[in-house]
mmCIF file of C-alpha atoms in Angstrom:
data_model
loop_
_atom_site.group_PDB
_atom_site.id
_atom_site.type_symbol
_atom_site.label_atom_id
_atom_site.label_comp_id
_atom_site.label_asym_id
_atom_site.label_seq_id
_atom_site.Cartn_x
_atom_site.Cartn_y
_atom_site.Cartn_z
ATOM 1 C CA MET A 1 13.693 10.463 -6.819
ATOM 2 C CA VAL A 2 12.738 8.101 -3.998
ATOM 3 C CA THR A 3 14.646 5.168 -2.616
ATOM 4 C CA GLY A 4 13.154 1.946 -3.992
ATOM 5 C CA ASN A 5 15.077 -0.268 -6.395
ATOM 6 C CA ALA A 6 18.169 1.672 -5.421
ATOM 7 C CA TRP A 7 19.083 4.415 -2.981
ATOM 8 C CA ARG A 8 17.899 7.952 -3.818
ATOM 9 C CA ASP A 9 21.318 9.512 -4.435
ATOM 10 C CA GLU A 10 22.518 6.895 -6.875
ATOM 11 C CA GLU A 11 19.136 7.021 -8.709
ATOM 12 C CA THR A 12 19.409 10.695 -8.976
ATOM 13 C CA LEU A 13 22.684 10.402 -10.720
ATOM 14 C CA HIS A 14 21.557 7.623 -13.080
ATOM 15 C CA THR A 15 18.519 9.594 -13.890
ATOM 16 C CA LEU A 16 20.304 12.847 -14.634
ATOM 17 C CA ARG A 17 22.876 10.858 -16.708
ATOM 18 C CA MET A 18 19.989 9.302 -18.613
ATOM 19 C CA LEU A 19 18.418 12.693 -19.304
ATOM 20 C CA GLU A 20 21.789 13.921 -20.606
ATOM 21 C CA LEU A 21 22.302 10.971 -22.941
ATOM 22 C CA THR A 22 18.864 11.066 -24.455
ATOM 23 C CA GLY A 23 18.610 14.904 -24.790
ATOM 24 C CA HIS A 24 16.307 15.773 -22.139
ATOM 25 C CA THR A 25 18.418 17.989 -19.891
ATOM 26 C CA ASN A 26 15.681 20.560 -19.775
ATOM 27 C CA VAL A 27 13.772 18.230 -17.234
ATOM 28 C CA PRO A 28 14.408 19.040 -13.616
ATOM 29 C CA VAL A 29 15.101 16.364 -11.133
ATOM 30 C CA ALA A 30 14.231 16.685 -7.344
ATOM 31 C CA ARG A 31 15.503 14.527 -4.673
ATOM 32 C CA GLY A 32 12.927 12.906 -2.400
ATOM 33 C CA ALA A 33 12.845 10.417 0.577
ATOM 34 C CA VAL A 34 15.884 8.423 1.331
ATOM 35 C CA PHE A 35 14.013 5.988 3.713
ATOM 36 C CA PRO A 36 10.434 4.584 3.946
ATOM 37 C CA LEU A 37 8.119 6.216 6.582
ATOM 38 C CA ILE A 38 8.143 3.227 9.013
ATOM 39 C CA ARG A 39 9.656 0.187 7.596
ATOM 40 C CA SER A 40 13.343 -0.106 8.224
ATOM 41 C CA GLN A 41 16.013 -2.227 6.755
ATOM 42 C CA GLU A 42 17.074 -3.785 9.990
ATOM 43 C CA GLU A 43 13.752 -4.889 11.069
ATOM 44 C CA THR A 44 12.848 -6.226 7.715
ATOM 45 C CA ARG A 45 15.984 -8.398 7.879
ATOM 46 C CA LEU A 46 15.146 -9.636 11.355
ATOM 47 C CA ALA A 47 11.582 -10.355 10.228
ATOM 48 C CA GLU A 48 12.887 -12.656 7.386
ATOM 49 C CA ALA A 49 13.967 -15.046 10.082
ATOM 50 C CA ILE A 50 10.471 -15.458 11.287
ATOM 51 C CA ASN A 51 8.392 -14.847 8.004
ATOM 52 C CA GLY A 52 10.687 -16.012 5.393
ATOM 53 C CA LYS A 53 12.796 -14.362 2.672
ATOM 54 C CA VAL A 54 11.415 -11.610 0.266
ATOM 55 C CA ALA A 55 12.538 -12.037 -3.392
ATOM 56 C CA TRP A 56 13.304 -8.483 -4.072
ATOM 57 C CA VAL A 57 14.346 -5.853 -1.441
ATOM 58 C CA GLY A 58 15.435 -3.127 -3.652
ATOM 59 C CA ALA A 59 18.212 -0.772 -2.407
ATOM 60 C CA TRP A 60 18.638 -3.121 0.572
ATOM 61 C CA GLY A 61 20.016 -5.939 -1.448
ATOM 62 C CA GLN A 62 20.659 -5.160 -5.119
ATOM 63 C CA GLY A 63 21.139 -7.810 -7.754
ATOM 64 C CA GLN A 64 19.827 -8.030 -11.235
ATOM 65 C CA THR A 65 16.913 -10.335 -11.736
ATOM 66 C CA MET A 66 16.273 -11.048 -15.434
ATOM 67 C CA LEU A 67 13.987 -13.126 -17.501
ATOM 68 C CA LEU A 68 15.330 -15.865 -19.782
ATOM 69 C CA GLU A 69 13.151 -16.515 -22.904
ATOM 70 C CA THR A 70 12.255 -20.215 -23.030
ATOM 71 C CA GLY A 71 10.145 -21.540 -25.979
ATOM 72 C CA GLY A 72 7.387 -19.019 -25.938
ATOM 73 C CA GLY A 73 7.629 -18.237 -22.176
ATOM 74 C CA VAL A 74 9.979 -16.358 -19.736
ATOM 75 C CA LYS A 75 11.741 -17.670 -16.667
ATOM 76 C CA PRO A 76 12.977 -15.276 -14.018
ATOM 77 C CA VAL A 77 16.618 -15.810 -12.753
ATOM 78 C CA ALA A 78 17.753 -14.063 -9.656
ATOM 79 C CA PRO A 79 21.358 -14.163 -8.258
ATOM 80 C CA ASP A 80 22.005 -16.334 -5.192
ATOM 81 C CA HIS A 81 23.726 -13.388 -3.310
ATOM 82 C CA LEU A 82 22.356 -9.802 -3.338
ATOM 83 C CA GLN A 83 24.920 -7.010 -2.832
ATOM 84 C CA SER A 84 24.135 -3.869 -0.934
ATOM 85 C CA HIS A 85 25.852 -0.595 0.095
ATOM 86 C CA GLY A 86 25.056 2.431 2.244
ATOM 87 C CA PRO A 87 22.349 4.929 1.407
ATOM 88 C CA TYR A 88 24.740 7.663 0.441
ATOM 89 C CA ASP A 89 27.377 5.565 -1.424
ATOM 90 C CA VAL A 90 27.340 5.673 -5.084
ATOM 91 C CA PRO A 91 29.051 2.781 -6.999
ATOM 92 C CA PRO A 92 31.016 3.586 -10.169
ATOM 93 C CA MET A 93 28.665 4.593 -12.888
ATOM 94 C CA GLN A 94 29.166 2.553 -16.043
ATOM 95 C CA GLU A 95 27.591 5.213 -18.110
ATOM 96 C CA GLY A 96 29.572 8.031 -16.656
ATOM 97 C CA LEU A 97 28.702 10.748 -14.190
ATOM 98 C CA PRO A 98 26.290 13.512 -15.078
ATOM 99 C CA VAL A 99 27.369 17.054 -15.203
ATOM 100 C CA THR A 100 23.872 18.365 -14.437
ATOM 101 C CA LYS A 101 22.710 18.633 -10.962
ATOM 102 C CA ALA A 102 19.266 17.980 -9.111
ATOM 103 C CA ILE A 103 17.408 21.064 -8.128
ATOM 104 C CA GLU A 104 17.577 22.261 -4.414
ATOM 105 C CA GLU A 105 13.775 21.746 -3.742
ATOM 106 C CA ASP A 106 12.897 18.365 -2.235
ATOM 107 C CA ALA A 107 10.395 16.107 -4.194
ATOM 108 C CA ALA A 108 7.545 16.528 -1.800
ATOM 109 C CA HIS A 109 7.482 20.401 -2.031
ATOM 110 C CA PHE A 110 8.072 20.254 -5.795
ATOM 111 C CA LEU A 111 5.140 18.075 -6.265
ATOM 112 C CA ILE A 112 2.846 20.367 -4.056
ATOM 113 C CA ARG A 113 4.089 23.532 -5.966
ATOM 114 C CA GLN A 114 3.428 22.035 -9.401
ATOM 115 C CA VAL A 115 -0.027 20.817 -8.434
ATOM 116 C CA ARG A 116 -1.039 24.063 -6.831
ATOM 117 C CA ALA A 117 0.355 26.010 -9.976
ATOM 118 C CA HIS A 118 -1.974 23.947 -12.173
ATOM 119 C CA PRO A 119 -5.043 23.019 -10.000
ATOM 120 C CA HIS A 120 -7.041 20.000 -11.467
ATOM 121 C CA ARG A 121 -4.823 19.626 -14.526
ATOM 122 C CA VAL A 122 -1.842 17.414 -13.286
ATOM 123 C CA THR A 123 -1.682 13.611 -13.466
ATOM 124 C CA VAL A 124 0.602 12.187 -10.812
ATOM 125 C CA TYR A 125 2.508 9.198 -12.200
ATOM 126 C CA ALA A 126 3.855 7.035 -9.490
ATOM 127 C CA ALA A 127 5.998 4.077 -10.260
ATOM 128 C CA GLY A 128 8.071 3.534 -7.097
ATOM 129 C CA PRO A 129 7.476 3.486 -3.356
ATOM 130 C CA LEU A 130 4.850 6.011 -2.574
ATOM 131 C CA THR A 131 6.894 8.017 0.180
ATOM 132 C CA ASN A 132 7.210 11.256 -1.540
ATOM 133 C CA ILE A 133 3.591 11.391 -2.424
ATOM 134 C CA ALA A 134 2.550 10.397 1.152
ATOM 135 C CA LEU A 135 4.683 13.220 2.459
ATOM 136 C CA ALA A 136 3.110 15.632 -0.024
ATOM 137 C CA ILE A 137 -0.284 14.720 1.250
ATOM 138 C CA ALA A 138 0.746 15.161 4.868
ATOM 139 C CA ILE A 139 2.214 18.466 4.168
ATOM 140 C CA ASP A 140 -0.744 19.639 1.952
ATOM 141 C CA PRO A 141 -4.060 17.686 2.585
ATOM 142 C CA GLU A 142 -5.629 19.174 -0.387
ATOM 143 C CA PHE A 143 -2.813 17.954 -2.655
ATOM 144 C CA ALA A 144 -4.554 14.822 -4.050
ATOM 145 C CA GLY A 145 -7.908 16.583 -4.694
ATOM 146 C CA LEU A 146 -6.117 19.365 -6.651
ATOM 147 C CA THR A 147 -4.745 16.850 -9.203
ATOM 148 C CA GLU A 148 -6.492 15.357 -12.330
ATOM 149 C CA GLY A 149 -5.643 11.873 -11.022
ATOM 150 C CA LEU A 150 -3.048 9.258 -9.905
ATOM 151 C CA VAL A 151 -1.519 6.489 -11.945
ATOM 152 C CA ILE A 152 0.313 3.808 -9.622
ATOM 153 C CA MET A 153 2.384 0.920 -10.686
ATOM 154 C CA GLY A 154 1.825 -1.179 -7.663
ATOM 155 C CA GLY A 155 -0.334 -3.886 -5.950
ATOM 156 C CA SER A 156 -1.073 -7.389 -6.791
ATOM 157 C CA LEU A 157 -4.359 -9.191 -6.975
ATOM 158 C CA ASN A 158 -4.096 -12.738 -8.417
ATOM 159 C CA PRO A 159 -1.290 -12.989 -10.747
ATOM 160 C CA GLN A 160 -1.189 -16.220 -12.857
ATOM 161 C CA THR A 161 2.438 -17.076 -12.954
ATOM 162 C CA ASP A 162 5.020 -19.554 -11.777
ATOM 163 C CA ASP A 163 7.431 -16.703 -10.908
ATOM 164 C CA PRO A 164 8.314 -17.623 -7.307
ATOM 165 C CA GLU A 165 8.292 -13.991 -6.210
ATOM 166 C CA PHE A 166 4.469 -13.895 -6.792
ATOM 167 C CA ALA A 167 3.274 -17.549 -7.170
ATOM 168 C CA ALA A 168 3.560 -18.134 -3.333
ATOM 169 C CA SER A 169 2.711 -14.542 -2.258
ATOM 170 C CA SER A 170 -0.059 -13.511 -4.777
ATOM 171 C CA ARG A 171 -0.750 -10.121 -2.927
ATOM 172 C CA HIS A 172 2.893 -9.078 -2.594
ATOM 173 C CA GLU A 173 4.317 -6.340 -4.711
ATOM 174 C CA PHE A 174 7.527 -4.336 -4.172
ATOM 175 C CA ASN A 175 6.506 -0.710 -4.358
ATOM 176 C CA PHE A 176 3.672 -1.216 -1.748
ATOM 177 C CA TRP A 177 5.872 -3.535 0.277
ATOM 178 C CA PHE A 178 8.794 -1.179 0.608
ATOM 179 C CA ASP A 179 6.715 1.693 2.130
ATOM 180 C CA PRO A 180 3.311 0.268 3.299
ATOM 181 C CA GLU A 181 2.459 3.163 5.295
ATOM 182 C CA ALA A 182 2.968 5.508 2.469
ATOM 183 C CA ALA A 183 0.863 3.454 0.174
ATOM 184 C CA HIS A 184 -1.851 3.410 2.694
ATOM 185 C CA ILE A 185 -1.890 7.156 3.046
ATOM 186 C CA VAL A 186 -1.813 7.542 -0.840
ATOM 187 C CA LEU A 187 -4.565 5.088 -1.482
ATOM 188 C CA ARG A 188 -6.978 6.745 0.897
ATOM 189 C CA ALA A 189 -6.431 10.285 -0.358
ATOM 190 C CA ALA A 190 -9.119 12.165 -2.291
ATOM 191 C CA TRP A 191 -7.732 11.575 -5.864
ATOM 192 C CA PRO A 192 -10.363 12.338 -8.619
ATOM 193 C CA ARG A 193 -9.311 8.911 -10.212
ATOM 194 C CA VAL A 194 -6.673 6.238 -9.461
ATOM 195 C CA ASP A 195 -5.408 3.714 -12.119
ATOM 196 C CA VAL A 196 -3.394 1.026 -10.856
ATOM 197 C CA THR A 197 -1.021 -1.198 -12.912
ATOM 198 C CA THR A 198 -0.864 -4.290 -11.045
ATOM 199 C CA VAL A 199 1.643 -7.413 -11.004
ATOM 200 C CA ASP A 200 -1.169 -9.143 -12.687
ATOM 201 C CA VAL A 201 -0.986 -7.312 -15.882
ATOM 202 C CA SER A 202 2.694 -6.389 -15.690
ATOM 203 C CA ILE A 203 3.983 -9.931 -15.794
ATOM 204 C CA LYS A 204 2.169 -10.262 -19.123
ATOM 205 C CA ALA A 205 4.386 -7.791 -20.649
ATOM 206 C CA PRO A 206 8.053 -8.925 -20.636
ATOM 207 C CA PHE A 207 10.763 -7.053 -22.530
ATOM 208 C CA THR A 208 11.625 -9.333 -25.142
ATOM 209 C CA GLN A 209 14.731 -9.874 -27.221
ATOM 210 C CA LYS A 210 12.821 -9.065 -30.423
ATOM 211 C CA MET A 211 11.868 -5.561 -28.905
ATOM 212 C CA LEU A 212 15.398 -4.879 -27.890
ATOM 213 C CA ASP A 213 16.594 -5.851 -31.430
ATOM 214 C CA GLU A 214 14.020 -3.466 -33.072
ATOM 215 C CA ILE A 215 15.006 -0.662 -30.630
ATOM 216 C CA SER A 216 18.658 -1.171 -31.278
ATOM 217 C CA LYS A 217 18.139 -0.656 -34.945
ATOM 218 C CA SER A 218 17.319 2.942 -34.355
ATOM 219 C CA SER A 219 19.777 5.790 -33.992
ATOM 220 C CA SER A 220 17.572 7.919 -31.707
ATOM 221 C CA PRO A 221 19.388 8.801 -28.451
ATOM 222 C CA ALA A 222 16.865 6.990 -26.338
ATOM 223 C CA ALA A 223 17.304 3.797 -28.561
ATOM 224 C CA ARG A 224 21.079 4.156 -28.226
ATOM 225 C CA TYR A 225 20.797 4.573 -24.438
ATOM 226 C CA ILE A 226 18.660 1.378 -24.241
ATOM 227 C CA ALA A 227 20.902 -0.733 -26.571
ATOM 228 C CA ALA A 228 23.901 0.240 -24.501
ATOM 229 C CA TRP A 229 22.313 -0.104 -21.037
ATOM 230 C CA SER A 230 19.168 -2.143 -20.979
ATOM 231 C CA GLN A 231 20.514 -5.527 -22.066
ATOM 232 C CA ASN A 232 19.066 -7.031 -18.820
ATOM 233 C CA ARG A 233 15.400 -7.802 -19.721
ATOM 234 C CA TYR A 234 12.509 -7.967 -17.105
ATOM 235 C CA TYR A 235 8.870 -7.228 -16.969
ATOM 236 C CA LEU A 236 7.780 -3.770 -18.298
ATOM 237 C CA TRP A 237 5.879 -2.688 -15.253
ATOM 238 C CA ASP A 238 6.705 0.869 -15.037
ATOM 239 C CA GLU A 239 6.592 1.370 -18.804
ATOM 240 C CA LEU A 240 3.199 -0.230 -19.138
ATOM 241 C CA ALA A 241 1.743 2.080 -16.493
ATOM 242 C CA ALA A 242 3.148 5.190 -18.449
ATOM 243 C CA CYS A 243 1.944 3.799 -21.717
ATOM 244 C CA ALA A 244 -1.432 3.082 -20.503
ATOM 245 C CA TRP A 245 -1.649 6.603 -19.339
ATOM 246 C CA LEU A 246 -0.777 7.811 -22.865
ATOM 247 C CA ASP A 247 -3.119 5.346 -24.356
ATOM 248 C CA PRO A 248 -5.712 3.685 -22.180
ATOM 249 C CA THR A 249 -6.909 1.367 -25.080
ATOM 250 C CA LEU A 250 -3.838 -0.731 -24.102
ATOM 251 C CA ILE A 251 -5.774 -1.912 -21.087
ATOM 252 C CA THR A 252 -8.329 -4.629 -22.126
ATOM 253 C CA LYS A 253 -9.441 -5.588 -18.646
ATOM 254 C CA GLU A 254 -9.635 -3.886 -15.223
ATOM 255 C CA LYS A 255 -11.460 -4.406 -11.827
ATOM 256 C CA LEU A 256 -12.977 -1.750 -9.799
ATOM 257 C CA VAL A 257 -11.846 -2.376 -6.227
ATOM 258 C CA TYR A 258 -11.439 -0.763 -2.961
ATOM 259 C CA MET A 259 -7.690 -0.969 -2.373
ATOM 260 C CA ASP A 260 -5.494 -0.631 0.729
ATOM 261 C CA VAL A 261 -2.336 -2.191 2.234
ATOM 262 C CA ASP A 262 -1.826 -4.547 5.129
ATOM 263 C CA LEU A 263 -0.109 -2.668 8.012
ATOM 264 C CA GLY A 264 -0.045 -5.534 10.438
ATOM 265 C CA HIS A 265 3.654 -6.340 11.089
ATOM 266 C CA GLY A 266 3.443 -10.047 10.282
ATOM 267 C CA PRO A 267 4.016 -12.068 7.182
ATOM 268 C CA GLY A 268 1.547 -9.933 5.134
ATOM 269 C CA TYR A 269 3.110 -6.599 6.050
ATOM 270 C CA GLY A 270 2.707 -4.474 2.799
ATOM 271 C CA ASP A 271 0.624 -6.790 1.016
ATOM 272 C CA THR A 272 -2.338 -5.603 -1.215
ATOM 273 C CA LEU A 273 -5.777 -5.670 0.247
ATOM 274 C CA THR A 274 -9.102 -5.291 -1.967
ATOM 275 C CA TRP A 275 -12.673 -5.417 -1.266
ATOM 276 C CA ASP A 276 -15.739 -4.974 -3.315
ATOM 277 C CA GLU A 277 -18.648 -2.534 -2.399
ATOM 278 C CA LYS A 278 -20.452 -5.171 -0.230
ATOM 279 C CA PHE A 279 -17.545 -6.157 1.882
ATOM 280 C CA LYS A 280 -15.499 -2.966 2.185
ATOM 281 C CA PRO A 281 -14.613 -1.590 5.584
ATOM 282 C CA LYS A 282 -16.186 1.588 6.757
ATOM 283 C CA THR A 283 -12.743 3.275 7.195
ATOM 284 C CA GLY A 284 -12.326 5.434 4.171
ATOM 285 C CA VAL A 285 -11.026 3.068 1.535
ATOM 286 C CA ARG A 286 -11.415 4.284 -2.095
ATOM 287 C CA LEU A 287 -11.993 2.811 -5.474
ATOM 288 C CA VAL A 288 -9.220 2.321 -7.847
ATOM 289 C CA HIS A 289 -9.192 0.912 -11.511
ATOM 290 C CA ALA A 290 -6.941 -2.071 -11.097
ATOM 291 C CA GLN A 291 -5.525 -3.130 -14.457
ATOM 292 C CA THR A 292 -5.447 -6.954 -15.052
ATOM 293 C CA ASP A 293 -4.934 -7.556 -18.811
ATOM 294 C CA LEU A 294 -3.628 -5.763 -21.921
ATOM 295 C CA ASP A 295 -3.366 -5.701 -25.574
ATOM 296 C CA LEU A 296 0.186 -6.959 -25.663
ATOM 297 C CA PRO A 297 1.088 -6.530 -29.382
ATOM 298 C CA HIS A 298 -0.313 -2.948 -29.228
ATOM 299 C CA PHE A 299 1.781 -2.159 -26.125
ATOM 300 C CA GLN A 300 4.946 -3.644 -27.608
ATOM 301 C CA LYS A 301 4.631 -1.717 -30.809
ATOM 302 C CA MET A 302 3.890 1.409 -28.881
ATOM 303 C CA PHE A 303 6.768 1.124 -26.595
ATOM 304 C CA VAL A 304 9.357 0.294 -29.467
ATOM 305 C CA ASP A 305 7.883 3.148 -31.499
ATOM 306 C CA LEU A 306 8.348 5.528 -28.406
ATOM 307 C CA MET A 307 11.908 4.460 -27.979
ATOM 308 C CA THR A 308 12.878 4.845 -31.656
ATOM 309 C CA VAL A 309 11.399 8.280 -32.293
ATOM 310 C CA VAL A 310 13.814 11.115 -32.679
ATOM 311 C CA ARG A 311 12.588 14.156 -30.506
ATOM 312 C CA HIS A 312 13.610 17.538 -31.582
ATOM 313 C CA MET B 1 11.481 10.175 -9.225
ATOM 314 C CA ALA B 2 9.807 13.511 -8.563
ATOM 315 C CA GLY B 3 10.668 16.454 -10.635
ATOM 316 C CA ILE B 4 9.560 15.967 -14.152
ATOM 317 C CA ILE B 5 6.594 17.986 -15.391
ATOM 318 C CA ALA B 6 5.421 17.163 -18.749
ATOM 319 C CA PHE B 7 2.847 18.847 -20.822
ATOM 320 C CA ALA B 8 0.724 16.597 -23.046
ATOM 321 C CA ALA B 9 -0.396 18.526 -26.070
ATOM 322 C CA GLY B 10 -3.699 17.747 -27.664
ATOM 323 C CA GLY B 11 -2.219 15.410 -30.347
ATOM 324 C CA CYS B 12 -3.908 12.678 -32.178
ATOM 325 C CA ASN B 13 -3.230 9.908 -29.681
ATOM 326 C CA LEU B 14 -4.148 11.934 -26.731
ATOM 327 C CA PHE B 15 -7.548 12.972 -28.473
ATOM 328 C CA LEU B 16 -8.257 9.327 -29.065
ATOM 329 C CA MET B 17 -7.558 8.547 -25.375
ATOM 330 C CA ASN B 18 -10.069 11.248 -24.434
ATOM 331 C CA LEU B 19 -12.350 10.098 -26.843
ATOM 332 C CA GLN B 20 -12.354 6.630 -25.528
ATOM 333 C CA ARG B 21 -12.862 7.723 -22.017
ATOM 334 C CA VAL B 22 -15.777 9.934 -22.808
ATOM 335 C CA CYS B 23 -17.414 7.166 -24.766
ATOM 336 C CA ALA B 24 -16.880 4.692 -21.956
ATOM 337 C CA THR B 25 -18.718 7.089 -19.585
ATOM 338 C CA MET B 26 -21.484 7.739 -21.876
ATOM 339 C CA ARG B 27 -22.806 4.275 -22.787
ATOM 340 C CA PRO B 28 -26.510 5.106 -21.929
ATOM 341 C CA MET B 29 -26.465 8.302 -23.956
ATOM 342 C CA ARG B 30 -27.806 8.331 -27.523
ATOM 343 C CA LEU B 31 -25.259 8.114 -30.256
ATOM 344 C CA THR B 32 -26.213 11.514 -31.797
ATOM 345 C CA ALA B 33 -25.853 13.209 -28.336
ATOM 346 C CA ALA B 34 -22.379 11.478 -27.957
ATOM 347 C CA ILE B 35 -21.227 12.632 -31.326
ATOM 348 C CA LEU B 36 -22.197 16.288 -30.525
ATOM 349 C CA MET B 37 -20.344 16.112 -27.196
ATOM 350 C CA VAL B 38 -17.226 14.423 -28.837
ATOM 351 C CA GLY B 39 -17.267 17.277 -31.556
ATOM 352 C CA ALA B 40 -17.266 19.919 -28.829
ATOM 353 C CA LEU B 41 -14.572 18.193 -27.126
ATOM 354 C CA SER B 42 -12.415 17.838 -30.142
ATOM 355 C CA LEU B 43 -12.332 21.633 -30.503
ATOM 356 C CA GLY B 44 -11.140 21.868 -27.025
ATOM 357 C CA ALA B 45 -8.598 19.046 -27.181
ATOM 358 C CA ALA B 46 -6.638 20.950 -29.684
ATOM 359 C CA ALA B 47 -6.116 23.791 -27.176
ATOM 360 C CA GLN B 48 -5.911 21.707 -24.000
ATOM 361 C CA LYS B 49 -2.739 20.424 -22.607
ATOM 362 C CA ARG B 50 -2.394 17.690 -20.122
ATOM 363 C CA LEU B 51 0.309 17.748 -17.332
ATOM 364 C CA VAL B 52 2.006 14.782 -15.703
ATOM 365 C CA LEU B 53 4.511 14.634 -12.747
ATOM 366 C CA ILE B 54 6.609 11.712 -12.399
ATOM 367 C CA ASP B 55 7.503 10.361 -8.985
ATOM 368 C CA GLN B 56 9.452 6.989 -8.984
ATOM 369 C CA ASP B 57 12.633 5.334 -8.175
ATOM 370 C CA GLY B 58 15.284 5.416 -10.709
ATOM 371 C CA SER B 59 17.840 2.483 -10.627
ATOM 372 C CA GLY B 60 20.081 2.321 -13.594
ATOM 373 C CA PRO B 61 21.694 2.604 -16.099
ATOM 374 C CA GLY B 62 18.796 1.437 -18.330
ATOM 375 C CA GLY B 63 16.354 -0.878 -16.918
ATOM 376 C CA SER B 64 12.563 -0.456 -16.308
ATOM 377 C CA ASN B 65 12.837 2.670 -14.111
ATOM 378 C CA GLN B 66 14.722 4.604 -16.665
ATOM 379 C CA MET B 67 12.623 3.229 -19.726
ATOM 380 C CA ALA B 68 9.397 4.227 -18.135
ATOM 381 C CA MET B 69 10.495 7.760 -17.850
ATOM 382 C CA LEU B 70 11.746 7.717 -21.469
ATOM 383 C CA ALA B 71 8.316 6.518 -22.497
ATOM 384 C CA LEU B 72 6.731 9.736 -21.117
ATOM 385 C CA LEU B 73 9.576 11.987 -22.262
ATOM 386 C CA GLN B 74 9.565 10.440 -25.802
ATOM 387 C CA ALA B 75 5.805 10.485 -26.316
ATOM 388 C CA PRO B 76 5.030 12.805 -29.385
ATOM 389 C CA GLN B 77 2.138 14.251 -27.680
ATOM 390 C CA VAL B 78 4.052 15.192 -24.573
ATOM 391 C CA GLU B 79 5.817 18.498 -24.282
ATOM 392 C CA VAL B 80 8.258 18.662 -21.448
ATOM 393 C CA LEU B 81 8.164 21.981 -19.519
ATOM 394 C CA ALA B 82 11.732 23.158 -19.232
ATOM 395 C CA SER B 83 11.250 25.699 -16.430
ATOM 396 C CA PRO B 84 8.195 25.001 -14.495
ATOM 397 C CA TRP B 85 8.636 28.002 -12.198
#
C-alpha cells in the first residue's frame, strides 16, 4: 500500500477486508510509503495561500467527491469541508475490521524480490502515487529494466471537461501531484514499455447507475461487496488502467509522448510535462503510450462482467 | 498497494490481447508471414503466463481503488499466486 487517497495504514485494513469479503485472502498485502519523498502536507497547505487551492489532496483532506448524473452527462460534487486525521489513525471501518494481516516485508522490497524472481515477465500496475516504485528503483537500479513493463494511472494532457478540478488546471493529476519526485524518478527509469491511463481518457469513463444496478443483480462476492460499499460513483480511472492492461483493444486512441513531471515549487509543482521528439529535453526523458480515448461500451461491459463473475 | 502478484494464464482474452499487440507492430509485414508468426505465438500463449504486481493506494470501503484491484483479481485469465515465495 502507498499513502494516496487515504493514509497507508487505513488503506491496508480496507484492502485486507476487501480481500476477505471477496474471497481473495490468498493474496499478500505489503505496506509501503507513509509519506511522499519530498512534498509535505504542511508545505502544501502553506502554498495554497499563494498558488490557490487544490481540489483533491487525498489523505490530507478526505471527503467523498461523486458524480451526479444529469441528462446524459455527469457533474462532480465535492463537499465544502474536507476532513482529515493523523497518518496512523484508523477511523471506524463500516465494513468491519479484517482478521488477516499484512506481510512483514515492505512494499519496495516485495516489488524488487518478485521482479527478480521472474525477470522480464512481470508487469507493474501502478494506480496511486509512485513512491513505492521510486524507492524500489533507488534501492535496485536494475528493477525497471527487469520488468515486462509499467502501467500507470496518472498524468493529464488536455482533458475536455468542465470538471473544475481539471478545466482550469489541465496538466494537474493527483497521483503525480501527490509525489512529484517519485513520478519523475519512475518516468525516467528504463522500463521496456510504459502505458499511461491519463485524466483525458479516465473522465470519459464514469461509474454509472446502470453499471451499479447490473452489478448489484449478481450474487458474486465481488458484486455484493460493490453493491454494499461502492454506492458513491466517480470516474473509473484505476479500473480502466487495469482493464486496458487485460484487453488493450479498449483503448482506441493514444499519443506517444515523452513524459515527466514539473518539479518546480510553484503553481505547477507536480503537473504533467510532455514533449514530442523534436522538442524533448536532452536529460533522459522517455516515451510513454498516453491513452486518450476508449471504447466505452466495451469497457463498461467488461467491467460489469468482471465484477459479476464467480471465481472458484 | 504493493503486494499482489497475479499470474495471467494464456486464456482467450489474453491471447487476443497478445495477438493485437503483435499485429500492431507488424504492419509492414506480409499477411502470410504474420499468420505464421501468430500461429507460433498461439502455441506459446497456451503455456505462457503473465505476471502483474499491483502497487496503488487503497481507500475504502468500495470505491475506485478497491474496484481496480478487483478487476485484476476477478479476471478469468488471471491466476493469483497464493504464496509467491
